[in-house]
Amino acid sequence: MNFLRTRRVIEADVCIIGSGITAAMVAHKLGRQRGTKIIVIEAGDDVPPLHQRTALRERFMAYDENPWPNDHLDGYEIDGPLQSRSMGVGGLAMHWGGVTPRFSPEDFKLKSLYGVGHDWPITYDDLDPHYLEAEQVMGIAGEQGPPEMDPRGKPFPLPALPLTYNLEQLKGWASKAGIAMWSQPSAKNSRPYDGRAQCCRNDTCSPICPIGAKYSPDFTWNRLVREKRAELHTRTMVRRLDVDDRGRVTRAVAARRDAPNTEIEYRAKTFVVAGGYVWSSHLLLSSRDAKRPQGLANSSGLVGKYLCGHRNVQAFVSLPMKLYPGINEQHSLVTKQFMRVPRRADGKYLRHDLRIWESSSGQGARLRDDAGNLMLGDDILKDWRKRTETGVARVRAYYDVIPDKSSELTLDATKKNAWGDPLPKLAFRDAPESVALRSWSEDQLRALFERMAKAGGGTVLRSSVDNFQDHPAGGCRMGNDPATSVTDSWGRTHDHENLFVVGAPTCVTASSCNATLTFCALSLRSAEQIAKSV
Ligand SMILES: Cc1cc2nc3c(=O)[nH]c(=O)nc-3n(C[C@H](O)[C@H](O)[C@H](O)COP(=O)(O)OP(=O)(O)OC[C@H]3O[C@@H](n4cnc5c(N)ncnc54)[C@H](O)[C@@H]3O)c2cc1C
Ligand code: SF4
């Protein structure tokens, strides 16, 4: 189907495709270079401005109304586990929790250290300055953990969010179990920062922070647009990239959602694909032509392959301690103790993070007792008081899953968008080593939770495994060898000198902790190289 009739041409030095958090990092860095014309193209809509968010939150509370209207595109329902359907200015990070740990040094050397997966072409030390840069852009509030577990070149830009009374108690419990824990780093202002308010820690972040204390990419876009350092073109879908005989990308071909019959041709010296783990590979595959039937940047055949993420095991633990649930419930303790482990003598492989939260699970007032008998009046209060003499903790460990090559994004011939372009299809698959270790790994984690409960004189109430892979990444993995990777360590595609892919898609493996800070650090590292090309 081809119903495009008119054409506009727009020129820039750098054309960034997508306006999520990784695109915001690249534009932030390039935007410092005066005289560079940066155009950012976003398929989705703009988001409500900060001054409307208190009212949006109120309507959410009163009427259960979505405070983020139009944050996804109709007609883009795809097959496979999608982290979120959000497509709009700021991308998924308009809804994120702002949890921002770094990977650990081992994550970049899995093959060398443990004999599983693949090594990255960069080390933790290469990324350390870019981690710091990302932490500064977002204003990360963090506590330095024990340096042997939590290495970093420089201190966090903001002091840690203080631990609540509950987390202080739970930290003592973890310590009895021999686990050193500290405050999870967060993209929430522990003091006013960069023109944004201090987080008041009253836990209304989900689904909207009404005061802008949590970093989201719209703040970067507002500034760049206001200062005329970048142009943001919304409601505009890039459908394909075209390449000349020398392999240089010459144009991004796009269409506006509200003027679908007009083709817009973006010409630029450099093109940056920042569409996240789904749409980056999708755009490269969709840009196939007679010369490149496999799509762009795909001489290795690896575009869309090695999608990665981590699974988790979680449990609720009853503890003989008085807790007061509801004090900033989403903030947690974290440790990297189990990410920094040596190779096991038995050849098995398990690395994971560990977090502890207060929980109100089973702690609310109720009308019926355990036997199902109706309670009335003072009996309700008596029962409630009795049950809250003990506290409940939630514990969760993300563990490392090694991706298989067939963990992949492909084009779905059966589902098409309004222009007739195939939508993507996703399938996450573990490498054989992770398939073999899965039930053993999950048993190990359940046994750890049992040991922790015992150390605190408590019991595990229940445990569960989330079957999806969180913080998905991959699809255009980086490497030094063009035969086994899509980009170099800077995100420059091996096949096309002026085409970069940034952030999540370039990851080789997904570590075992929240990964967006790493996507941002990688994007800032890419931006350093992109700046040299314009
Ligand atoms: C509810 C929720 C909570 C989360 N909490 C955390 C957390 O606490 N910590 C953490 O580390 N991570 C968290 N995440 C994950 C985090 O939000 C993502 O990893 C991150 O936002 C991904 O950013 P990105 O730039 O890679 O891609 P995206 O956010 O997906 O942005 C890509 C953008 O590009 C646009 N686009 C794509 N293709 C095209 C095209 N062809 N033309 C035009 N535009 C295009 C899309 O519309 C989209 O807006 C959370 C995610 C969700 C959904
Ligand atoms: S706790 Fe409140 S102020 Fe802090 S980030 Fe969440 S919603 Fe914003």
Coordinates of C-alpha atoms and ligand atoms in Angstrom, one line a residue:
M1 CA 0.0 0.0 0.0
N2 CA 1.4 3.4 -1.0
F3 CA -0.7 6.4 -0.6
L4 CA 1.9 9.1 0.0
R5 CA 1.4 12.0 -2.4
T6 CA 3.4 15.1 -1.4
R7 CA 6.9 15.5 -0.1
R8 CA 8.8 17.9 2.2
V9 CA 12.5 18.0 2.7
I10 CA 14.1 19.0 6.0
E11 CA 17.8 19.3 6.6
A12 CA 19.9 19.0 9.8
D13 CA 23.4 18.1 11.0
V14 CA 22.2 15.3 13.2
C15 CA 18.8 13.5 13.0
I16 CA 17.9 11.6 16.1
I17 CA 15.1 9.1 15.8
G18 CA 13.1 8.7 19.0
S19 CA 12.8 11.0 22.0
G20 CA 13.2 8.6 24.9
I21 CA 15.7 8.9 27.7
T22 CA 18.7 7.7 25.6
A23 CA 17.9 10.2 22.8
A24 CA 17.7 12.9 25.5
M25 CA 21.2 12.1 26.7
V26 CA 22.6 12.3 23.1
A27 CA 20.8 15.6 22.4
H28 CA 21.8 17.0 25.7
K29 CA 25.5 16.4 24.9
L30 CA 25.4 17.4 21.3
G31 CA 23.2 20.5 22.2
R32 CA 26.2 22.0 23.9
Q33 CA 27.9 22.3 20.5
R34 CA 26.5 25.7 19.3
G35 CA 25.8 25.7 15.6
T36 CA 24.9 22.0 15.3
K37 CA 21.4 21.6 13.9
I38 CA 19.8 18.8 15.8
I39 CA 16.4 17.4 14.8
V40 CA 14.6 14.9 17.0
I41 CA 11.8 12.9 15.4
E42 CA 9.2 11.3 17.7
A43 CA 6.3 9.1 16.5
G44 CA 4.2 9.8 19.5
D45 CA 2.5 12.8 21.0
D46 CA 3.8 15.5 23.4
V47 CA 3.2 14.9 27.1
P48 CA 1.2 17.2 29.5
P49 CA 3.4 19.9 30.9
L50 CA 4.5 19.9 34.6
H51 CA 2.0 22.6 35.7
Q52 CA -0.9 20.3 34.7
R53 CA 0.4 17.2 36.6
T54 CA -1.1 17.9 40.0
A55 CA -4.5 18.2 38.5
L56 CA -3.9 15.1 36.4
R57 CA -3.0 13.2 39.5
E58 CA -6.1 14.5 41.3
R59 CA -8.3 13.2 38.4
F60 CA -6.5 9.9 38.5
M61 CA -7.3 9.6 42.2
A62 CA -10.9 10.7 41.8
Y63 CA -11.9 9.1 38.5
D64 CA -9.1 6.5 37.8
E65 CA -8.4 8.6 34.7
N66 CA -5.1 7.9 32.9
P67 CA -2.9 10.9 33.7
W68 CA -0.9 10.3 30.5
P69 CA -3.4 10.6 27.7
N70 CA -2.3 9.5 24.2
D71 CA 0.9 7.9 25.4
H72 CA 0.7 5.1 23.0
L73 CA -0.1 4.6 19.3
D74 CA -3.2 2.7 18.3
G75 CA -2.5 0.1 15.6
Y76 CA 0.9 -0.8 17.2
E77 CA -0.2 -3.9 19.1
I78 CA 2.6 -6.4 18.6
D79 CA 3.2 -10.0 19.3
G80 CA 5.6 -10.9 22.1
P81 CA 6.4 -9.5 25.6
L82 CA 6.5 -5.7 25.3
Q83 CA 7.8 -3.9 28.4
S84 CA 5.3 -1.1 27.8
R85 CA 3.2 0.3 24.9
S86 CA 4.3 3.9 25.6
M87 CA 5.4 5.8 22.5
G88 CA 5.5 9.5 23.0
V89 CA 7.8 12.4 24.0
G90 CA 10.2 11.0 26.7
G91 CA 9.3 7.4 25.8
L92 CA 9.0 4.8 28.6
A93 CA 10.9 6.9 31.1
M94 CA 7.9 9.2 31.5
H95 CA 6.5 6.3 33.6
W96 CA 9.7 4.8 35.0
G97 CA 10.5 4.3 38.7
G98 CA 13.7 6.2 38.5
V99 CA 15.8 3.3 40.0
T100 CA 19.3 3.8 38.8
P101 CA 22.0 1.3 39.9
R102 CA 25.1 0.8 37.8
F103 CA 26.1 -2.6 36.3
S104 CA 29.0 -4.2 38.1
P105 CA 32.5 -4.6 36.5
E106 CA 31.9 -8.4 36.0
D107 CA 28.9 -7.7 33.7
F108 CA 31.3 -6.6 30.9
K109 CA 33.4 -9.8 31.1
L110 CA 31.1 -12.7 31.5
K111 CA 32.9 -15.0 29.1
S112 CA 36.4 -14.3 30.5
L113 CA 35.4 -14.5 34.1
Y114 CA 32.6 -17.2 34.1
G115 CA 32.8 -18.9 30.7
V116 CA 29.2 -17.9 29.8
G117 CA 27.7 -15.5 27.3
H118 CA 30.0 -12.9 25.6
D119 CA 32.4 -10.2 26.7
W120 CA 31.6 -6.6 25.9
P121 CA 34.2 -4.6 23.9
I122 CA 34.3 -2.1 26.8
T123 CA 35.0 -2.4 30.5
Y124 CA 33.3 -0.9 33.5
D125 CA 36.1 1.6 33.8
D126 CA 35.5 2.8 30.2
L127 CA 32.0 3.6 31.2
D128 CA 32.6 5.0 34.7
P129 CA 32.9 8.7 33.5
H130 CA 29.8 8.4 31.4
Y131 CA 27.9 6.8 34.3
L132 CA 28.8 9.9 36.3
E133 CA 27.7 12.2 33.5
A134 CA 24.3 10.4 33.2
E135 CA 24.0 10.7 37.0
Q136 CA 24.6 14.4 36.8
V137 CA 22.2 15.0 33.9
M138 CA 19.4 13.2 35.8
G139 CA 20.4 14.3 39.3
I140 CA 20.9 10.8 40.9
A141 CA 20.6 10.7 44.7
G142 CA 22.7 7.8 45.9
E143 CA 24.7 6.3 48.8
Q144 CA 28.2 5.0 48.1
G145 CA 28.1 1.3 49.0
P146 CA 31.2 -0.5 50.3
P147 CA 33.8 0.4 47.6
E148 CA 34.7 -3.2 47.0
M149 CA 31.1 -3.9 46.1
D150 CA 30.2 -0.6 44.6
P151 CA 33.2 1.0 42.8
R152 CA 32.8 4.5 41.3
G153 CA 35.3 7.1 40.2
K154 CA 33.5 10.1 41.9
P155 CA 30.7 10.6 44.5
F156 CA 27.0 10.8 43.5
P157 CA 25.9 14.3 42.5
L158 CA 23.2 14.2 45.2
P159 CA 23.1 12.8 48.7
A160 CA 21.1 9.6 49.1
L161 CA 17.3 9.7 49.7
P162 CA 17.3 9.1 53.5
L163 CA 16.3 5.6 54.7
T164 CA 12.9 5.4 56.3
Y165 CA 12.4 4.0 59.8
N166 CA 11.3 0.8 58.1
L167 CA 14.3 0.5 55.9
E168 CA 16.6 1.1 58.8
Q169 CA 15.0 -1.9 60.6
L170 CA 15.3 -4.0 57.5
K171 CA 18.9 -3.1 57.0
G172 CA 19.6 -4.4 60.5
W173 CA 17.8 -7.6 59.6
A174 CA 19.9 -8.0 56.4
S175 CA 23.1 -7.4 58.3
K176 CA 22.2 -10.3 60.7
A177 CA 21.9 -12.5 57.6
G178 CA 25.5 -11.3 56.6
I179 CA 24.3 -9.0 53.8
A180 CA 25.5 -5.4 53.5
M181 CA 22.8 -3.2 52.1
W182 CA 22.5 0.5 51.3
S183 CA 20.0 3.0 49.8
Q184 CA 19.1 2.3 46.2
P185 CA 20.2 5.1 43.9
S186 CA 17.3 7.0 42.4
A187 CA 16.6 9.7 39.8
K188 CA 14.7 11.7 42.5
N189 CA 16.0 14.9 43.9
S190 CA 17.1 14.6 47.5
R191 CA 17.5 18.4 47.3
P192 CA 16.3 20.9 44.7
Y193 CA 18.4 20.3 41.6
D194 CA 18.5 21.7 38.1
G195 CA 15.4 23.8 38.6
R196 CA 13.3 20.9 39.8
A197 CA 11.8 20.4 43.3
Q198 CA 13.0 18.2 46.1
C199 CA 11.3 14.8 46.4
C200 CA 9.0 14.8 49.4
R201 CA 9.0 11.0 49.5
N202 CA 5.3 10.6 49.9
D203 CA 5.3 7.9 47.2
T204 CA 2.9 9.2 44.7
C205 CA 5.3 8.5 41.8
S206 CA 3.1 5.9 40.2
P207 CA 1.6 6.8 37.8
I208 CA 2.7 10.5 38.0
C209 CA 5.1 12.7 40.0
P210 CA 3.1 16.0 40.3
I211 CA 6.1 18.2 41.1
G212 CA 8.8 17.0 38.8
A213 CA 11.2 15.8 41.5
K214 CA 11.8 12.6 39.5
Y215 CA 13.8 13.1 36.4
S216 CA 12.1 12.4 33.1
P217 CA 13.3 13.2 29.6
D218 CA 10.7 15.9 28.9
F219 CA 12.7 18.2 31.2
T220 CA 15.7 17.9 28.9
W221 CA 13.6 18.4 25.8
N222 CA 11.9 21.5 27.2
R223 CA 15.2 23.1 27.9
L224 CA 16.8 22.1 24.5
V225 CA 13.8 23.4 22.6
R226 CA 13.5 26.6 24.6
E227 CA 17.1 27.4 24.1
K228 CA 16.8 26.5 20.4
R229 CA 19.5 23.8 20.7
A230 CA 17.3 21.1 19.2
E231 CA 14.0 20.9 17.2
L232 CA 11.5 18.2 18.3
H233 CA 9.2 16.9 15.5
T234 CA 6.4 15.0 17.2
R235 CA 3.6 12.7 15.7
T236 CA 6.1 11.8 13.0
M237 CA 7.0 8.2 12.2
V238 CA 10.3 7.4 10.5
R239 CA 9.4 4.5 8.2
R240 CA 12.8 3.8 6.7
L241 CA 16.4 5.0 6.2
D242 CA 17.9 5.1 2.7
V243 CA 21.5 4.5 1.9
D244 CA 23.7 5.7 -1.1
D245 CA 26.1 3.6 -3.1
R246 CA 28.9 4.3 -0.6
G247 CA 26.8 2.9 2.2
R248 CA 26.1 6.3 3.8
V249 CA 22.7 7.0 5.1
T250 CA 21.3 9.8 3.0
R251 CA 17.8 10.3 4.4
A252 CA 15.2 9.2 6.9
V253 CA 11.8 8.9 5.2
A254 CA 9.0 9.8 7.6
A255 CA 5.3 10.6 7.7
R256 CA 3.2 12.6 10.1
R257 CA 0.4 10.8 11.8
D258 CA -2.0 13.6 11.2
A259 CA -1.0 14.2 7.6
P260 CA -0.3 10.6 6.4
N261 CA -0.2 11.4 2.8
T262 CA 2.8 13.7 3.1
E263 CA 6.2 12.1 2.9
I264 CA 8.9 14.0 4.9
E265 CA 12.5 13.5 3.9
Y266 CA 15.0 14.3 6.6
R267 CA 18.6 14.8 5.3
A268 CA 21.5 14.9 7.8
K269 CA 25.2 14.3 8.1
T270 CA 24.6 11.8 10.9
F271 CA 21.7 9.7 11.8
V272 CA 21.2 8.4 15.4
V273 CA 18.6 5.6 16.0
A274 CA 17.4 5.9 19.6
G275 CA 14.2 4.0 19.3
G276 CA 14.9 1.6 22.3
Y277 CA 15.1 -2.2 22.2
V278 CA 12.1 -2.7 20.0
W279 CA 11.9 0.1 17.4
S280 CA 15.6 0.5 16.7
S281 CA 16.1 -3.0 15.2
H282 CA 12.6 -2.7 13.7
L283 CA 13.6 0.4 11.7
L284 CA 16.8 -1.2 10.5
L285 CA 15.0 -4.3 9.3
S286 CA 12.2 -2.2 7.8
S287 CA 14.8 -0.3 5.8
R288 CA 15.6 -3.3 3.6
D289 CA 15.9 -2.7 -0.1
A290 CA 17.0 -4.7 -3.2
K291 CA 20.7 -4.3 -2.3
R292 CA 20.2 -5.1 1.3
P293 CA 17.3 -7.5 1.6
Q294 CA 18.3 -8.2 5.2
G295 CA 17.9 -4.5 6.2
L296 CA 20.4 -1.9 7.1
A297 CA 23.5 -2.5 9.2
N298 CA 22.8 -6.2 9.0
S299 CA 25.8 -7.7 7.1
S300 CA 26.3 -9.9 10.3
G301 CA 22.7 -11.0 10.2
L302 CA 22.5 -10.0 13.9
V303 CA 20.0 -7.1 13.7
G304 CA 17.2 -8.0 16.0
K305 CA 19.1 -10.9 17.6
Y306 CA 20.4 -11.5 21.2
L307 CA 17.5 -9.7 22.9
C308 CA 18.4 -9.7 26.5
G309 CA 16.9 -9.0 30.0
H310 CA 16.8 -10.5 33.5
R311 CA 14.2 -12.5 35.3
N312 CA 13.5 -12.3 39.0
V313 CA 12.5 -14.3 42.0
Q314 CA 10.7 -12.5 44.8
A315 CA 9.3 -13.4 48.2
F316 CA 7.4 -11.9 51.1
V317 CA 8.9 -12.5 54.5
S318 CA 7.2 -12.1 57.9
L319 CA 9.5 -10.7 60.5
P320 CA 9.2 -10.3 64.3
M321 CA 9.6 -6.6 64.1
K322 CA 7.2 -3.6 64.2
L323 CA 7.1 -1.9 60.9
Y324 CA 4.8 1.0 59.8
P325 CA 4.0 0.3 56.1
G326 CA 3.3 3.2 53.9
I327 CA 6.4 5.3 54.5
N328 CA 7.8 5.7 50.9
E329 CA 7.1 2.1 50.0
Q330 CA 8.8 2.1 46.6
H331 CA 12.2 3.1 48.0
S332 CA 14.4 0.1 48.7
L333 CA 17.7 -1.2 50.0
V334 CA 20.1 -2.8 47.5
T335 CA 23.3 -4.9 47.5
K336 CA 25.7 -5.9 44.9
Q337 CA 27.2 -8.6 47.1
F338 CA 25.9 -11.3 44.8
M339 CA 26.8 -9.6 41.6
R340 CA 30.5 -9.5 42.5
V341 CA 31.0 -13.3 43.0
P342 CA 34.0 -15.4 41.9
R343 CA 33.6 -18.3 39.4
R344 CA 32.1 -21.3 41.2
A345 CA 34.2 -24.5 41.5
D346 CA 31.2 -26.6 40.2
G347 CA 31.0 -24.7 37.0
K348 CA 27.5 -23.4 37.7
Y349 CA 26.8 -19.7 37.1
L350 CA 24.5 -17.4 39.2
R351 CA 24.8 -13.7 39.7
H352 CA 22.0 -11.5 41.0
D353 CA 21.1 -8.3 42.7
L354 CA 19.1 -8.2 45.9
R355 CA 16.6 -5.6 47.1
I356 CA 14.5 -5.2 50.2
W357 CA 11.3 -3.1 50.6
E358 CA 8.8 -2.6 53.4
S359 CA 5.5 -4.3 52.5
S360 CA 1.9 -3.9 53.5
S361 CA 1.1 -7.3 52.2
G362 CA -1.5 -9.0 54.5
Q363 CA -1.2 -6.0 56.9
G364 CA -4.5 -4.2 56.2
A365 CA -7.6 -4.4 58.3
R366 CA -10.1 -7.2 57.4
L367 CA -13.6 -8.3 58.0
R368 CA -13.0 -12.0 58.3
D369 CA -10.5 -13.9 60.3
D370 CA -8.3 -16.8 59.1
A371 CA -11.1 -19.3 59.6
G372 CA -13.5 -17.1 57.5
N373 CA -15.6 -15.9 60.5
L374 CA -17.1 -12.4 60.2
M375 CA -15.6 -9.9 62.7
L376 CA -17.3 -6.8 63.9
G377 CA -16.5 -3.7 65.9
D378 CA -13.5 -4.0 68.3
D379 CA -12.7 -7.4 67.1
I380 CA -11.6 -5.9 63.7
L381 CA -9.2 -3.5 65.5
K382 CA -7.9 -6.3 67.9
D383 CA -7.2 -8.6 64.9
W384 CA -5.5 -5.8 63.0
R385 CA -3.3 -4.8 66.0
K386 CA -2.3 -8.4 66.5
R387 CA -1.3 -8.9 62.9
T388 CA 0.7 -5.7 62.7
E389 CA 2.9 -6.7 65.7
T390 CA 5.0 -8.3 63.1
G391 CA 6.3 -6.7 59.9
V392 CA 6.5 -7.9 56.3
A393 CA 9.4 -7.4 53.9
R394 CA 9.5 -7.9 50.2
V395 CA 12.7 -9.2 48.8
R396 CA 13.5 -9.6 45.1
A397 CA 16.6 -10.7 43.1
Y398 CA 17.0 -10.1 39.4
Y399 CA 19.3 -12.8 38.1
D400 CA 21.5 -12.8 35.0
V401 CA 20.0 -14.6 31.9
I402 CA 22.3 -15.2 29.0
P403 CA 20.5 -14.5 25.7
D404 CA 20.4 -16.9 22.9
K405 CA 21.0 -15.7 19.3
S406 CA 17.4 -16.7 18.6
S407 CA 16.2 -14.4 21.3
E408 CA 14.9 -12.1 18.5
L409 CA 12.9 -9.4 17.0
T410 CA 11.6 -10.1 13.5
L411 CA 9.2 -8.5 11.1
D412 CA 5.7 -9.8 11.4
A413 CA 4.2 -10.3 7.9
T414 CA 0.7 -10.7 9.4
K415 CA 0.5 -7.3 11.2
K416 CA 1.0 -3.9 9.5
N417 CA 0.8 -0.3 10.5
A418 CA -1.3 2.4 8.7
W419 CA 1.3 2.7 5.9
G420 CA 1.4 -1.1 5.3
D421 CA 4.8 -1.6 7.0
P422 CA 5.2 -4.9 8.9
L423 CA 5.2 -4.5 12.7
P424 CA 7.8 -6.3 14.9
K425 CA 7.4 -9.6 16.6
L426 CA 9.4 -10.4 19.8
A427 CA 10.6 -13.7 21.3
F428 CA 12.9 -13.8 24.2
R429 CA 14.9 -17.1 24.5
D430 CA 17.6 -18.1 27.0
A431 CA 21.0 -19.5 25.8
P432 CA 21.4 -23.2 26.6
E433 CA 23.5 -22.5 29.6
S434 CA 20.7 -20.4 31.1
V435 CA 18.1 -23.0 30.2
A436 CA 20.1 -25.6 32.0
L437 CA 20.6 -23.5 35.1
R438 CA 17.1 -21.9 35.4
S439 CA 15.4 -24.1 38.0
W440 CA 18.7 -24.5 40.0
S441 CA 19.1 -20.6 40.0
E442 CA 15.6 -20.0 41.1
D443 CA 15.9 -22.7 43.9
Q444 CA 19.2 -21.0 45.0
L445 CA 17.3 -17.7 45.4
R446 CA 14.4 -19.2 47.2
A447 CA 17.0 -20.9 49.6
L448 CA 18.7 -17.5 50.1
F449 CA 15.3 -16.0 51.1
E450 CA 14.7 -18.9 53.5
R451 CA 18.2 -18.3 55.1
M452 CA 17.5 -14.6 55.4
A453 CA 14.1 -15.2 57.0
K454 CA 15.7 -17.6 59.5
A455 CA 18.4 -15.1 60.4
G456 CA 15.7 -12.7 61.4
G457 CA 13.6 -15.3 63.2
G458 CA 10.9 -14.9 60.5
T459 CA 9.3 -17.0 57.8
V460 CA 8.8 -16.8 54.1
L461 CA 5.1 -16.3 53.4
R462 CA 5.3 -16.9 49.7
S463 CA 7.6 -16.6 46.7
S464 CA 7.1 -16.2 43.0
V465 CA 9.0 -15.9 39.7
D466 CA 8.1 -13.3 37.1
N467 CA 8.3 -15.1 33.8
F468 CA 9.1 -12.0 31.6
Q469 CA 12.6 -10.5 31.2
D470 CA 12.8 -7.0 32.7
H471 CA 14.8 -4.0 31.4
P472 CA 14.9 -5.5 27.9
A473 CA 17.8 -4.6 25.6
G474 CA 19.9 -6.0 22.7
G475 CA 19.0 -6.4 19.1
C476 CA 22.0 -4.4 17.8
R477 CA 24.8 -5.6 20.0
M478 CA 28.2 -3.9 20.1
G479 CA 31.5 -5.6 19.4
N480 CA 34.8 -5.2 17.7
D481 CA 34.2 -7.9 15.1
P482 CA 31.7 -6.8 12.3
A483 CA 30.9 -10.5 11.8
T484 CA 29.6 -11.0 15.3
S485 CA 28.1 -7.5 16.1
V486 CA 26.1 -4.7 14.6
T487 CA 27.9 -1.7 16.0
D488 CA 31.3 -0.8 17.4
S489 CA 31.6 0.1 21.1
W490 CA 30.5 3.7 20.3
G491 CA 27.3 2.5 18.7
R492 CA 28.5 3.4 15.2
T493 CA 27.2 0.7 12.9
H494 CA 29.9 -1.4 11.2
D495 CA 28.2 -1.1 7.8
H496 CA 27.3 2.6 7.7
E497 CA 29.8 5.2 8.7
N498 CA 27.2 7.9 9.5
L499 CA 24.6 5.7 11.3
F500 CA 24.6 5.2 15.0
V501 CA 22.4 3.1 17.3
V502 CA 22.4 4.2 20.9
G503 CA 21.5 2.8 24.3
A504 CA 19.6 -0.4 25.1
P505 CA 19.9 -2.1 21.7
T506 CA 23.7 -2.1 21.8
C507 CA 23.9 -4.1 25.0
V508 CA 25.7 -7.4 24.8
T509 CA 24.1 -8.8 28.0
A510 CA 21.6 -7.3 30.5
S511 CA 23.2 -7.6 33.9
S512 CA 21.0 -8.4 36.9
C513 CA 19.8 -4.9 37.9
N514 CA 17.7 -2.1 36.5
A515 CA 19.5 -1.1 33.3
T516 CA 18.4 2.4 32.2
L517 CA 21.3 4.2 33.8
T518 CA 23.6 2.0 31.8
F519 CA 21.6 2.7 28.6
C520 CA 22.1 6.4 29.3
A521 CA 25.8 6.1 30.0
L522 CA 26.3 4.2 26.8
S523 CA 24.4 6.9 24.9
L524 CA 26.5 9.7 26.3
R525 CA 29.6 7.7 25.3
S526 CA 28.2 7.4 21.8
A527 CA 27.4 11.2 21.8
E528 CA 31.1 11.8 22.3
Q529 CA 31.9 10.1 19.0
I530 CA 28.9 11.5 17.2
A531 CA 30.0 15.0 18.1
K532 CA 33.3 14.3 16.2
S533 CA 31.4 13.4 13.1
V534 CA 29.4 16.7 12.7
Ligands
LIG1 C1 6.5 1.4 34.3 C2 8.0 1.4 34.0 C3 8.9 1.6 35.1 C4 10.3 1.5 34.8 N1 11.1 1.8 35.8 C5 12.4 1.7 35.6 C6 13.4 1.9 36.7 O1 13.0 2.3 37.8 N2 14.7 1.8 36.4 C7 15.2 1.5 35.2 O2 16.4 1.3 35.0 N3 14.3 1.3 34.1 C8 13.0 1.4 34.3 N4 12.1 1.2 33.3 C9 12.7 1.0 31.9 C10 13.0 2.4 31.3 O3 11.9 3.2 31.3 C11 13.5 2.1 29.8 O4 14.6 1.3 29.9 C12 13.9 3.4 29.1 O5 13.0 4.4 29.3 C13 14.2 3.1 27.6 O6 14.5 4.3 27.0 P1 14.9 4.3 25.4 O7 15.4 5.6 25.1 O8 15.8 3.1 25.2 O9 13.6 3.9 24.6 P2 12.1 4.4 24.7 O10 11.7 4.9 26.0 O11 11.3 3.2 24.2 O12 12.0 5.6 23.6 C14 12.0 5.3 22.3 C15 11.1 6.4 21.6 O13 11.4 6.4 20.3 C16 10.2 6.6 19.6 N5 10.4 5.9 18.3 C17 10.7 4.6 18.1 N6 10.8 4.3 16.7 C18 10.5 5.5 16.1 C19 10.4 5.8 14.7 N7 10.7 4.9 13.7 N8 10.1 7.1 14.4 C20 9.8 8.0 15.4 N9 9.9 7.7 16.7 C21 10.2 6.5 17.1 C22 9.2 5.9 20.4 O14 7.9 6.4 20.2 C23 9.7 6.2 21.8 O15 9.1 7.3 22.4 C24 10.7 1.3 33.5 C25 9.8 1.1 32.4 C26 8.5 1.2 32.7 C27 7.5 1.0 31.6
SF4_2 S1 7.9 10.5 46.1 FE1 6.5 12.2 45.4 S2 7.9 13.9 44.9 FE2 9.2 12.1 45.1 S3 9.4 11.4 43.0 FE3 7.6 10.3 43.9 S4 5.9 11.5 43.3 FE4 7.7 12.8 43.0

